[in-house]
Amino acid sequence: MASMFLRSLLVPIICVLALVPWSHGLSQGQKQPSLDDASTTVKYHGGPLLTKPNGINVYLVWYGGFTLEERNSVTDFFASFASPSPRQGPSVSTWWRTISGYKDKTGKPVSSTVRLLKQVGDAYSSGKTLKRAQIANFVKSKIDSKIFPLDPNGIYLVFTAKDVTVERYCMGSCGFHDSILVGAISRVVFAHVGDPSVQCPGLCAWPYALPAYGPPGKALVAPNGIGTDGMIINIATLLAGAASNPFKTGYFQGDALAPLEAVTACPGIFGSGAYPGYPGALLVDKMSKASYNAYGANGRKFLLPAIWDLISLNCKVTS
């Protein structure tokens, strides 16, 4: 995404997440979409979305060692979908409204909220070098053993610590989402995001870290830590993509095997005026100097990527 049996269950539905600075993220000659540019379109291909009105349930595995503060930052991000902003301004919940505009063929919109339902830890049970197929098998085993319920409208997230190497991670990819058959007829969505603080911060934690090969500049200050905020950017991207294109038949642009989805169609855009190497105009905390564009639960501040808006036909950030 390691047995032949598992491979027989898996359909090659691999949606790759590549949130990268522009020196890494574009093929030669590719044009960056702007907030006012409708040159890119995300089209619906007729398949199911995650549309249950009570929300998308997230089941989380912390694979490897994470600090309490790292865990708290991520769980506060999930709590922010249900929590109103502590002040007037952009928030995680208002950011998600754009993806809620994505509707299936019956007119049902993507679920209007996301909630963390259960989380468990894992102390390197499969070692520190993982194949994508192992992550799929890992998720299936959690469901088969009743650690997690079977939830067709859920997303099973596996977060790997900074000392865990995952196949294709840092090779143009900062995570991925896919689906796996559990039982005879139930297919569920799962995803992987790694901690980029050590392995490839310039690729997967930009703009909070600079790429190894790129124009000189200054990285932004991260409100929750470089690795954590890099993960949150990538988690947000995966949530939007998995909700609107869970089985390779939803909303995307281009080839279904390498699709540009709701967020990856707007790479590198976090604020107005974004251009290659510049994430756009952001809010800045007066005390910490940290840059962000959304308020969250428990006083948190986050940086969330732009989403392709199906109404205005452009890349939209928080509002």
PDB file of C-alpha atoms in Angstrom:
ATOM      1  CA  MET A   1       0.000   0.000   0.000  1.00  0.00           C
ATOM      2  CA  ALA A   2       2.888  -8.788   3.865  1.00  0.00           C
ATOM      3  CA  SER A   3       1.241 -11.445   2.671  1.00  0.00           C
ATOM      4  CA  MET A   4      -0.326 -12.527  -0.612  1.00  0.00           C
ATOM      5  CA  PHE A   5      -3.662 -12.788   1.179  1.00  0.00           C
ATOM      6  CA  LEU A   6      -3.558  -9.140   2.198  1.00  0.00           C
ATOM      7  CA  ARG A   7      -2.587  -8.072  -1.286  1.00  0.00           C
ATOM      8  CA  SER A   8      -5.543  -9.908  -2.697  1.00  0.00           C
ATOM      9  CA  LEU A   9      -7.812  -7.821  -0.497  1.00  0.00           C
ATOM     10  CA  LEU A  10      -6.328  -4.495  -1.383  1.00  0.00           C
ATOM     11  CA  VAL A  11      -7.446  -2.504  -4.378  1.00  0.00           C
ATOM     12  CA  PRO A  12      -4.629  -0.242  -5.588  1.00  0.00           C
ATOM     13  CA  ILE A  13      -6.283   2.920  -4.383  1.00  0.00           C
ATOM     14  CA  ILE A  14      -3.393   4.967  -3.125  1.00  0.00           C
ATOM     15  CA  CYS A  15      -3.932   8.691  -2.843  1.00  0.00           C
ATOM     16  CA  VAL A  16      -0.599  10.284  -2.140  1.00  0.00           C
ATOM     17  CA  LEU A  17      -0.180  13.389  -0.063  1.00  0.00           C
ATOM     18  CA  ALA A  18       2.619  15.696  -1.151  1.00  0.00           C
ATOM     19  CA  LEU A  19       2.453  18.963   0.709  1.00  0.00           C
ATOM     20  CA  VAL A  20       5.770  20.396  -0.251  1.00  0.00           C
ATOM     21  CA  PRO A  21       7.541  23.672  -0.881  1.00  0.00           C
ATOM     22  CA  TRP A  22       7.474  24.688  -4.505  1.00  0.00           C
ATOM     23  CA  SER A  23      11.073  23.731  -5.266  1.00  0.00           C
ATOM     24  CA  HIS A  24      10.060  20.115  -4.593  1.00  0.00           C
ATOM     25  CA  GLY A  25       6.343  20.002  -5.274  1.00  0.00           C
ATOM     26  CA  LEU A  26       5.909  20.913  -8.935  1.00  0.00           C
ATOM     27  CA  SER A  27       7.032  19.301 -12.118  1.00  0.00           C
ATOM     28  CA  GLN A  28       8.847  21.582 -14.469  1.00  0.00           C
ATOM     29  CA  GLY A  29       6.552  24.132 -16.034  1.00  0.00           C
ATOM     30  CA  GLN A  30       3.608  23.456 -13.724  1.00  0.00           C
ATOM     31  CA  LYS A  31       1.717  26.554 -12.671  1.00  0.00           C
ATOM     32  CA  GLN A  32       0.782  27.281  -9.080  1.00  0.00           C
ATOM     33  CA  PRO A  33      -2.954  27.888  -8.617  1.00  0.00           C
ATOM     34  CA  SER A  34      -3.694  31.099  -6.778  1.00  0.00           C
ATOM     35  CA  LEU A  35      -6.627  32.161  -4.661  1.00  0.00           C
ATOM     36  CA  ASP A  36      -8.048  33.947  -7.699  1.00  0.00           C
ATOM     37  CA  ASP A  37      -7.150  31.380 -10.359  1.00  0.00           C
ATOM     38  CA  ALA A  38      -9.637  28.919 -11.818  1.00  0.00           C
ATOM     39  CA  SER A  39      -7.104  27.146 -14.048  1.00  0.00           C
ATOM     40  CA  THR A  40      -7.437  23.988 -12.003  1.00  0.00           C
ATOM     41  CA  THR A  41     -10.639  22.042 -11.515  1.00  0.00           C
ATOM     42  CA  VAL A  42     -11.562  19.215  -9.165  1.00  0.00           C
ATOM     43  CA  LYS A  43     -14.280  17.066 -10.721  1.00  0.00           C
ATOM     44  CA  TYR A  44     -16.704  14.514  -9.309  1.00  0.00           C
ATOM     45  CA  HIS A  45     -16.431  10.978 -10.673  1.00  0.00           C
ATOM     46  CA  GLY A  46     -19.665   9.554  -9.269  1.00  0.00           C
ATOM     47  CA  GLY A  47     -18.439   7.454  -6.356  1.00  0.00           C
ATOM     48  CA  PRO A  48     -19.339   7.459  -2.644  1.00  0.00           C
ATOM     49  CA  LEU A  49     -18.089  10.053  -0.168  1.00  0.00           C
ATOM     50  CA  LEU A  50     -18.023  10.045   3.643  1.00  0.00           C
ATOM     51  CA  THR A  51     -21.421  11.630   4.226  1.00  0.00           C
ATOM     52  CA  LYS A  52     -22.924  10.435   7.514  1.00  0.00           C
ATOM     53  CA  PRO A  53     -24.642  13.429   9.158  1.00  0.00           C
ATOM     54  CA  ASN A  54     -23.311  12.585  12.623  1.00  0.00           C
ATOM     55  CA  GLY A  55     -19.745  13.137  11.454  1.00  0.00           C
ATOM     56  CA  ILE A  56     -16.598  11.318  10.407  1.00  0.00           C
ATOM     57  CA  ASN A  57     -15.192   9.206  13.223  1.00  0.00           C
ATOM     58  CA  VAL A  58     -11.408   9.097  13.544  1.00  0.00           C
ATOM     59  CA  TYR A  59      -9.593   6.131  15.089  1.00  0.00           C
ATOM     60  CA  LEU A  60      -5.996   6.952  15.875  1.00  0.00           C
ATOM     61  CA  VAL A  61      -2.882   4.860  16.445  1.00  0.00           C
ATOM     62  CA  TRP A  62       0.218   6.528  17.886  1.00  0.00           C
ATOM     63  CA  TYR A  63       2.951   4.269  16.551  1.00  0.00           C
ATOM     64  CA  GLY A  64       6.214   4.837  18.403  1.00  0.00           C
ATOM     65  CA  GLY A  65       7.209   7.513  20.873  1.00  0.00           C
ATOM     66  CA  PHE A  66       5.365  10.826  21.082  1.00  0.00           C
ATOM     67  CA  THR A  67       5.530  13.422  23.836  1.00  0.00           C
ATOM     68  CA  LEU A  68       2.449  14.430  25.789  1.00  0.00           C
ATOM     69  CA  GLU A  69       2.582  17.900  24.246  1.00  0.00           C
ATOM     70  CA  GLU A  70       2.683  16.459  20.738  1.00  0.00           C
ATOM     71  CA  ARG A  71      -0.336  14.299  21.487  1.00  0.00           C
ATOM     72  CA  ASN A  72      -2.212  17.175  23.092  1.00  0.00           C
ATOM     73  CA  SER A  73      -1.623  19.453  20.091  1.00  0.00           C
ATOM     74  CA  VAL A  74      -3.048  16.873  17.695  1.00  0.00           C
ATOM     75  CA  THR A  75      -6.025  15.950  19.883  1.00  0.00           C
ATOM     76  CA  ASP A  76      -6.787  19.658  20.324  1.00  0.00           C
ATOM     77  CA  PHE A  77      -6.818  19.937  16.527  1.00  0.00           C
ATOM     78  CA  PHE A  78      -9.505  17.257  16.326  1.00  0.00           C
ATOM     79  CA  ALA A  79     -11.427  18.853  19.186  1.00  0.00           C
ATOM     80  CA  SER A  80     -11.439  22.098  17.207  1.00  0.00           C
ATOM     81  CA  PHE A  81     -13.896  20.748  14.624  1.00  0.00           C
ATOM     82  CA  ALA A  82     -16.654  20.871  17.238  1.00  0.00           C
ATOM     83  CA  SER A  83     -15.414  23.862  19.223  1.00  0.00           C
ATOM     84  CA  PRO A  84     -16.316  27.395  18.206  1.00  0.00           C
ATOM     85  CA  SER A  85     -13.458  29.830  17.796  1.00  0.00           C
ATOM     86  CA  PRO A  86     -12.625  31.565  21.095  1.00  0.00           C
ATOM     87  CA  ARG A  87     -12.778  34.842  19.242  1.00  0.00           C
ATOM     88  CA  GLN A  88     -14.047  36.221  15.968  1.00  0.00           C
ATOM     89  CA  GLY A  89     -11.831  34.914  13.216  1.00  0.00           C
ATOM     90  CA  PRO A  90     -10.917  31.906  11.121  1.00  0.00           C
ATOM     91  CA  SER A  91     -11.117  28.518  12.807  1.00  0.00           C
ATOM     92  CA  VAL A  92     -10.722  24.820  12.121  1.00  0.00           C
ATOM     93  CA  SER A  93     -14.498  24.393  11.969  1.00  0.00           C
ATOM     94  CA  THR A  94     -14.942  27.204   9.426  1.00  0.00           C
ATOM     95  CA  TRP A  95     -12.096  25.766   7.347  1.00  0.00           C
ATOM     96  CA  TRP A  96     -13.963  22.438   7.097  1.00  0.00           C
ATOM     97  CA  ARG A  97     -17.084  24.139   5.743  1.00  0.00           C
ATOM     98  CA  THR A  98     -15.492  24.283   2.293  1.00  0.00           C
ATOM     99  CA  ILE A  99     -15.098  20.500   2.099  1.00  0.00           C
ATOM    100  CA  SER A 100     -18.683  20.138   3.341  1.00  0.00           C
ATOM    101  CA  GLY A 101     -19.665  21.672  -0.010  1.00  0.00           C
ATOM    102  CA  TYR A 102     -18.594  18.464  -1.758  1.00  0.00           C
ATOM    103  CA  LYS A 103     -21.726  16.363  -2.449  1.00  0.00           C
ATOM    104  CA  ASP A 104     -22.354  12.856  -3.748  1.00  0.00           C
ATOM    105  CA  LYS A 105     -24.665  11.938  -6.631  1.00  0.00           C
ATOM    106  CA  THR A 106     -27.689  11.941  -4.311  1.00  0.00           C
ATOM    107  CA  GLY A 107     -26.890  15.444  -3.084  1.00  0.00           C
ATOM    108  CA  LYS A 108     -25.581  14.389   0.324  1.00  0.00           C
ATOM    109  CA  PRO A 109     -22.645  16.555   1.465  1.00  0.00           C
ATOM    110  CA  VAL A 110     -19.451  15.358   3.079  1.00  0.00           C
ATOM    111  CA  SER A 111     -19.990  15.045   6.841  1.00  0.00           C
ATOM    112  CA  SER A 112     -20.017  18.474   8.454  1.00  0.00           C
ATOM    113  CA  THR A 113     -17.684  17.577  11.310  1.00  0.00           C
ATOM    114  CA  VAL A 114     -14.823  15.289  12.302  1.00  0.00           C
ATOM    115  CA  ARG A 115     -14.395  13.773  15.753  1.00  0.00           C
ATOM    116  CA  LEU A 116     -11.694  11.709  17.397  1.00  0.00           C
ATOM    117  CA  LEU A 117     -13.513   8.677  18.778  1.00  0.00           C
ATOM    118  CA  LYS A 118     -10.692   6.464  20.035  1.00  0.00           C
ATOM    119  CA  GLN A 119      -6.892   6.467  20.218  1.00  0.00           C
ATOM    120  CA  VAL A 120      -4.370   3.814  21.178  1.00  0.00           C
ATOM    121  CA  GLY A 121      -0.594   3.611  21.457  1.00  0.00           C
ATOM    122  CA  ASP A 122       1.764   1.066  19.951  1.00  0.00           C
ATOM    123  CA  ALA A 123       5.392   0.591  21.034  1.00  0.00           C
ATOM    124  CA  TYR A 124       6.955  -0.376  17.685  1.00  0.00           C
ATOM    125  CA  SER A 125       5.176  -3.750  17.485  1.00  0.00           C
ATOM    126  CA  SER A 126       6.162  -4.129  13.821  1.00  0.00           C
ATOM    127  CA  GLY A 127       9.589  -2.547  14.115  1.00  0.00           C
ATOM    128  CA  LYS A 128      10.876   0.818  12.941  1.00  0.00           C
ATOM    129  CA  THR A 129      10.825   0.187   9.193  1.00  0.00           C
ATOM    130  CA  LEU A 130       7.358  -0.251   7.690  1.00  0.00           C
ATOM    131  CA  LYS A 131       5.932  -0.982   4.269  1.00  0.00           C
ATOM    132  CA  ARG A 132       2.647   0.592   3.257  1.00  0.00           C
ATOM    133  CA  ALA A 133       1.090  -2.860   3.111  1.00  0.00           C
ATOM    134  CA  GLN A 134       2.071  -3.369   6.748  1.00  0.00           C
ATOM    135  CA  ILE A 135       0.154  -0.235   7.714  1.00  0.00           C
ATOM    136  CA  ALA A 136      -2.916  -1.594   5.921  1.00  0.00           C
ATOM    137  CA  ASN A 137      -2.550  -4.940   7.700  1.00  0.00           C
ATOM    138  CA  PHE A 138      -1.982  -3.138  10.990  1.00  0.00           C
ATOM    139  CA  VAL A 139      -5.287  -1.287  10.649  1.00  0.00           C
ATOM    140  CA  LYS A 140      -7.130  -4.450   9.662  1.00  0.00           C
ATOM    141  CA  SER A 141      -5.756  -6.283  12.697  1.00  0.00           C
ATOM    142  CA  LYS A 142      -7.011  -3.533  15.010  1.00  0.00           C
ATOM    143  CA  ILE A 143     -10.507  -3.963  13.582  1.00  0.00           C
ATOM    144  CA  ASP A 144     -10.404  -7.772  13.550  1.00  0.00           C
ATOM    145  CA  SER A 145      -9.312  -7.814  17.202  1.00  0.00           C
ATOM    146  CA  LYS A 146     -12.141  -5.410  18.162  1.00  0.00           C
ATOM    147  CA  ILE A 147      -9.713  -2.737  19.363  1.00  0.00           C
ATOM    148  CA  PHE A 148     -11.436  -0.474  16.844  1.00  0.00           C
ATOM    149  CA  PRO A 149     -14.994  -0.946  15.575  1.00  0.00           C
ATOM    150  CA  LEU A 150     -15.760  -1.532  11.914  1.00  0.00           C
ATOM    151  CA  ASP A 151     -16.867   1.920  10.756  1.00  0.00           C
ATOM    152  CA  PRO A 152     -17.532   2.509   7.029  1.00  0.00           C
ATOM    153  CA  ASN A 153     -17.749   6.263   7.665  1.00  0.00           C
ATOM    154  CA  GLY A 154     -14.581   6.328   9.750  1.00  0.00           C
ATOM    155  CA  ILE A 155     -10.960   7.121   9.004  1.00  0.00           C
ATOM    156  CA  TYR A 156      -8.295   4.992  10.677  1.00  0.00           C
ATOM    157  CA  LEU A 157      -5.160   7.103  11.110  1.00  0.00           C
ATOM    158  CA  VAL A 158      -1.713   5.709  11.843  1.00  0.00           C
ATOM    159  CA  PHE A 159       0.794   8.290  13.063  1.00  0.00           C
ATOM    160  CA  THR A 160       4.435   7.197  13.066  1.00  0.00           C
ATOM    161  CA  ALA A 161       7.097   8.748  15.277  1.00  0.00           C
ATOM    162  CA  LYS A 162      10.176  10.553  13.991  1.00  0.00           C
ATOM    163  CA  ASP A 163      12.379   7.444  14.294  1.00  0.00           C
ATOM    164  CA  VAL A 164      10.082   5.253  12.153  1.00  0.00           C
ATOM    165  CA  THR A 165      10.785   4.890   8.436  1.00  0.00           C
ATOM    166  CA  VAL A 166       7.797   4.271   6.172  1.00  0.00           C
ATOM    167  CA  GLU A 167       7.950   3.201   2.545  1.00  0.00           C
ATOM    168  CA  ARG A 168       7.981   6.199   0.162  1.00  0.00           C
ATOM    169  CA  TYR A 169       7.746   8.707   3.001  1.00  0.00           C
ATOM    170  CA  CYS A 170       9.910  11.756   2.224  1.00  0.00           C
ATOM    171  CA  MET A 171      10.131  10.629  -1.411  1.00  0.00           C
ATOM    172  CA  GLY A 172       7.671  13.239  -2.663  1.00  0.00           C
ATOM    173  CA  SER A 173       5.101  12.007  -0.148  1.00  0.00           C
ATOM    174  CA  CYS A 174       4.235  13.189   3.363  1.00  0.00           C
ATOM    175  CA  GLY A 175       1.509  10.618   3.906  1.00  0.00           C
ATOM    176  CA  PHE A 176      -1.221   8.754   2.068  1.00  0.00           C
ATOM    177  CA  HIS A 177      -4.766   7.486   2.353  1.00  0.00           C
ATOM    178  CA  ASP A 178      -6.141   4.254   0.963  1.00  0.00           C
ATOM    179  CA  SER A 179      -8.871   1.710   1.671  1.00  0.00           C
ATOM    180  CA  ILE A 180      -8.937  -1.928   2.734  1.00  0.00           C
ATOM    181  CA  LEU A 181     -11.538  -4.675   2.658  1.00  0.00           C
ATOM    182  CA  VAL A 182     -12.470  -5.940   6.122  1.00  0.00           C
ATOM    183  CA  GLY A 183     -14.735  -8.959   6.136  1.00  0.00           C
ATOM    184  CA  ALA A 184     -16.660  -9.920   3.025  1.00  0.00           C
ATOM    185  CA  ILE A 185     -18.164  -6.604   1.956  1.00  0.00           C
ATOM    186  CA  SER A 186     -16.962  -3.761   4.193  1.00  0.00           C
ATOM    187  CA  ARG A 187     -14.306  -1.409   2.887  1.00  0.00           C
ATOM    188  CA  VAL A 188     -12.830   1.178   5.245  1.00  0.00           C
ATOM    189  CA  VAL A 189     -10.544   4.159   4.806  1.00  0.00           C
ATOM    190  CA  PHE A 190      -7.169   4.403   6.482  1.00  0.00           C
ATOM    191  CA  ALA A 191      -4.267   6.818   6.312  1.00  0.00           C
ATOM    192  CA  HIS A 192      -0.686   7.377   7.408  1.00  0.00           C
ATOM    193  CA  VAL A 193       1.079  10.550   8.520  1.00  0.00           C
ATOM    194  CA  GLY A 194       4.636  10.637   9.813  1.00  0.00           C
ATOM    195  CA  ASP A 195       6.451  13.035  12.110  1.00  0.00           C
ATOM    196  CA  PRO A 196       8.668  15.082   9.746  1.00  0.00           C
ATOM    197  CA  SER A 197      10.785  16.804  12.393  1.00  0.00           C
ATOM    198  CA  VAL A 198      13.886  14.712  11.660  1.00  0.00           C
ATOM    199  CA  GLN A 199      13.451  12.885   8.363  1.00  0.00           C
ATOM    200  CA  CYS A 200      12.326  15.623   5.966  1.00  0.00           C
ATOM    201  CA  PRO A 201      11.157  18.821   7.665  1.00  0.00           C
ATOM    202  CA  GLY A 202      11.854  20.958   4.591  1.00  0.00           C
ATOM    203  CA  LEU A 203       9.549  18.739   2.556  1.00  0.00           C
ATOM    204  CA  CYS A 204       6.757  17.870   4.981  1.00  0.00           C
ATOM    205  CA  ALA A 205       6.818  20.729   7.501  1.00  0.00           C
ATOM    206  CA  TRP A 206       7.135  23.658   5.083  1.00  0.00           C
ATOM    207  CA  PRO A 207       6.765  26.619   5.657  1.00  0.00           C
ATOM    208  CA  TYR A 208       8.011  25.921   9.192  1.00  0.00           C
ATOM    209  CA  ALA A 209      11.232  24.433   7.793  1.00  0.00           C
ATOM    210  CA  LEU A 210      13.229  25.219   4.672  1.00  0.00           C
ATOM    211  CA  PRO A 211      13.881  22.691   1.909  1.00  0.00           C
ATOM    212  CA  ALA A 212      17.376  21.267   1.662  1.00  0.00           C
ATOM    213  CA  TYR A 213      17.699  22.565  -1.895  1.00  0.00           C
ATOM    214  CA  GLY A 214      15.892  25.783  -2.601  1.00  0.00           C
ATOM    215  CA  PRO A 215      16.136  29.550  -2.502  1.00  0.00           C
ATOM    216  CA  PRO A 216      17.474  31.081   0.704  1.00  0.00           C
ATOM    217  CA  GLY A 217      14.944  32.386   3.158  1.00  0.00           C
ATOM    218  CA  LYS A 218      13.711  32.199   6.695  1.00  0.00           C
ATOM    219  CA  ALA A 219      11.389  29.522   8.030  1.00  0.00           C
ATOM    220  CA  LEU A 220       8.264  30.615   9.883  1.00  0.00           C
ATOM    221  CA  VAL A 221       7.874  30.054  13.608  1.00  0.00           C
ATOM    222  CA  ALA A 222       5.618  27.064  14.340  1.00  0.00           C
ATOM    223  CA  PRO A 223       2.955  27.569  17.046  1.00  0.00           C
ATOM    224  CA  ASN A 224       3.064  23.934  18.245  1.00  0.00           C
ATOM    225  CA  GLY A 225       6.494  22.747  17.102  1.00  0.00           C
ATOM    226  CA  ILE A 226       7.888  22.075  13.637  1.00  0.00           C
ATOM    227  CA  GLY A 227       7.170  18.344  13.587  1.00  0.00           C
ATOM    228  CA  THR A 228       3.732  18.666  15.162  1.00  0.00           C
ATOM    229  CA  ASP A 229       2.569  21.481  12.917  1.00  0.00           C
ATOM    230  CA  GLY A 230       3.928  19.666   9.882  1.00  0.00           C
ATOM    231  CA  MET A 231       1.851  16.657  10.886  1.00  0.00           C
ATOM    232  CA  ILE A 232      -1.259  18.784  11.406  1.00  0.00           C
ATOM    233  CA  ILE A 233      -0.953  20.324   7.926  1.00  0.00           C
ATOM    234  CA  ASN A 234      -0.697  16.835   6.465  1.00  0.00           C
ATOM    235  CA  ILE A 235      -3.487  15.448   8.659  1.00  0.00           C
ATOM    236  CA  ALA A 236      -5.769  18.240   7.432  1.00  0.00           C
ATOM    237  CA  THR A 237      -4.870  17.452   3.834  1.00  0.00           C
ATOM    238  CA  LEU A 238      -5.569  13.743   4.286  1.00  0.00           C
ATOM    239  CA  LEU A 239      -8.868  14.307   6.069  1.00  0.00           C
ATOM    240  CA  ALA A 240     -10.142  16.487   3.227  1.00  0.00           C
ATOM    241  CA  GLY A 241      -8.917  14.070   0.568  1.00  0.00           C
ATOM    242  CA  ALA A 242     -10.173  10.931   2.275  1.00  0.00           C
ATOM    243  CA  ALA A 243     -13.603  12.426   2.967  1.00  0.00           C
ATOM    244  CA  SER A 244     -14.138  13.643  -0.608  1.00  0.00           C
ATOM    245  CA  ASN A 245     -12.308  10.837  -2.459  1.00  0.00           C
ATOM    246  CA  PRO A 246     -12.317   7.799  -0.163  1.00  0.00           C
ATOM    247  CA  PHE A 247     -12.346   5.057  -2.832  1.00  0.00           C
ATOM    248  CA  LYS A 248     -10.684   6.660  -5.877  1.00  0.00           C
ATOM    249  CA  THR A 249     -14.082   7.483  -7.392  1.00  0.00           C
ATOM    250  CA  GLY A 250     -14.952  10.792  -5.697  1.00  0.00           C
ATOM    251  CA  TYR A 251     -13.590  14.271  -6.275  1.00  0.00           C
ATOM    252  CA  PHE A 252     -10.186  14.696  -7.882  1.00  0.00           C
ATOM    253  CA  GLN A 253      -8.325  16.122 -10.825  1.00  0.00           C
ATOM    254  CA  GLY A 254      -6.125  14.160 -13.206  1.00  0.00           C
ATOM    255  CA  ASP A 255      -5.195  10.479 -13.024  1.00  0.00           C
ATOM    256  CA  ALA A 256      -7.136   8.446 -10.450  1.00  0.00           C
ATOM    257  CA  LEU A 257      -3.921   6.636  -9.454  1.00  0.00           C
ATOM    258  CA  ALA A 258      -2.130   9.931  -8.742  1.00  0.00           C
ATOM    259  CA  PRO A 259      -4.976  12.374  -8.143  1.00  0.00           C
ATOM    260  CA  LEU A 260      -4.970  16.004  -7.164  1.00  0.00           C
ATOM    261  CA  GLU A 261      -7.628  16.152  -4.482  1.00  0.00           C
ATOM    262  CA  ALA A 262      -9.419  18.896  -2.575  1.00  0.00           C
ATOM    263  CA  VAL A 263      -6.236  20.203  -0.917  1.00  0.00           C
ATOM    264  CA  THR A 264      -3.461  18.843  -3.114  1.00  0.00           C
ATOM    265  CA  ALA A 265      -5.003  20.760  -6.019  1.00  0.00           C
ATOM    266  CA  CYS A 266      -3.966  23.889  -4.081  1.00  0.00           C
ATOM    267  CA  PRO A 267      -0.379  23.074  -3.025  1.00  0.00           C
ATOM    268  CA  GLY A 268       1.623  25.575  -1.024  1.00  0.00           C
ATOM    269  CA  ILE A 269      -1.281  27.973  -0.423  1.00  0.00           C
ATOM    270  CA  PHE A 270      -2.074  29.000   3.149  1.00  0.00           C
ATOM    271  CA  GLY A 271      -3.086  32.651   2.760  1.00  0.00           C
ATOM    272  CA  SER A 272      -3.892  35.370   0.272  1.00  0.00           C
ATOM    273  CA  GLY A 273      -1.158  36.404  -2.125  1.00  0.00           C
ATOM    274  CA  ALA A 274       0.632  33.041  -2.048  1.00  0.00           C
ATOM    275  CA  TYR A 275       3.259  32.434  -4.707  1.00  0.00           C
ATOM    276  CA  PRO A 276       6.099  29.906  -5.144  1.00  0.00           C
ATOM    277  CA  GLY A 277       8.105  29.837  -1.932  1.00  0.00           C
ATOM    278  CA  TYR A 278       5.681  32.143  -0.097  1.00  0.00           C
ATOM    279  CA  PRO A 279       2.693  30.625   1.768  1.00  0.00           C
ATOM    280  CA  GLY A 280       0.619  33.811   1.697  1.00  0.00           C
ATOM    281  CA  ALA A 281      -0.419  36.406   4.267  1.00  0.00           C
ATOM    282  CA  LEU A 282      -0.807  34.813   7.701  1.00  0.00           C
ATOM    283  CA  LEU A 283      -1.673  35.854  11.229  1.00  0.00           C
ATOM    284  CA  VAL A 284       1.299  36.251  13.588  1.00  0.00           C
ATOM    285  CA  ASP A 285       1.197  35.836  17.358  1.00  0.00           C
ATOM    286  CA  LYS A 286       2.583  38.977  18.983  1.00  0.00           C
ATOM    287  CA  MET A 287       4.334  37.122  21.777  1.00  0.00           C
ATOM    288  CA  SER A 288       5.710  33.971  20.168  1.00  0.00           C
ATOM    289  CA  LYS A 289       5.958  35.322  16.596  1.00  0.00           C
ATOM    290  CA  ALA A 290       4.374  32.067  15.420  1.00  0.00           C
ATOM    291  CA  SER A 291       2.499  32.165  12.103  1.00  0.00           C
ATOM    292  CA  TYR A 292      -0.955  30.597  11.725  1.00  0.00           C
ATOM    293  CA  ASN A 293      -4.284  31.033   9.961  1.00  0.00           C
ATOM    294  CA  ALA A 294      -6.847  29.347  12.222  1.00  0.00           C
ATOM    295  CA  TYR A 295      -7.884  29.305  15.866  1.00  0.00           C
ATOM    296  CA  GLY A 296      -8.590  26.027  17.610  1.00  0.00           C
ATOM    297  CA  ALA A 297      -9.665  24.460  20.881  1.00  0.00           C
ATOM    298  CA  ASN A 298      -7.889  25.265  24.149  1.00  0.00           C
ATOM    299  CA  GLY A 299      -6.281  28.393  22.747  1.00  0.00           C
ATOM    300  CA  ARG A 300      -4.408  26.535  20.006  1.00  0.00           C
ATOM    301  CA  LYS A 301      -3.333  28.137  16.753  1.00  0.00           C
ATOM    302  CA  PHE A 302      -2.959  26.104  13.571  1.00  0.00           C
ATOM    303  CA  LEU A 303      -1.861  26.489   9.970  1.00  0.00           C
ATOM    304  CA  LEU A 304      -4.326  24.863   7.573  1.00  0.00           C
ATOM    305  CA  PRO A 305      -3.944  24.421   3.803  1.00  0.00           C
ATOM    306  CA  ALA A 306      -6.248  25.915   1.191  1.00  0.00           C
ATOM    307  CA  ILE A 307      -9.101  23.777  -0.164  1.00  0.00           C
ATOM    308  CA  TRP A 308     -10.441  23.858  -3.713  1.00  0.00           C
ATOM    309  CA  ASP A 309     -13.854  25.552  -3.417  1.00  0.00           C
ATOM    310  CA  LEU A 310     -16.440  24.069  -5.770  1.00  0.00           C
ATOM    311  CA  ILE A 311     -18.599  27.185  -5.608  1.00  0.00           C
ATOM    312  CA  SER A 312     -16.081  29.933  -6.333  1.00  0.00           C
ATOM    313  CA  LEU A 313     -13.776  27.607  -8.318  1.00  0.00           C
ATOM    314  CA  ASN A 314     -10.616  28.723  -6.591  1.00  0.00           C
ATOM    315  CA  CYS A 315      -8.388  27.831  -3.688  1.00  0.00           C
ATOM    316  CA  LYS A 316      -9.979  28.957  -0.449  1.00  0.00           C
ATOM    317  CA  VAL A 317      -8.295  29.292   2.927  1.00  0.00           C
ATOM    318  CA  THR A 318      -9.953  29.743   6.301  1.00  0.00           C
ATOM    319  CA  SER A 319     -12.704  32.346   6.598  1.00  0.00           C
TER     320      SER A 319
END
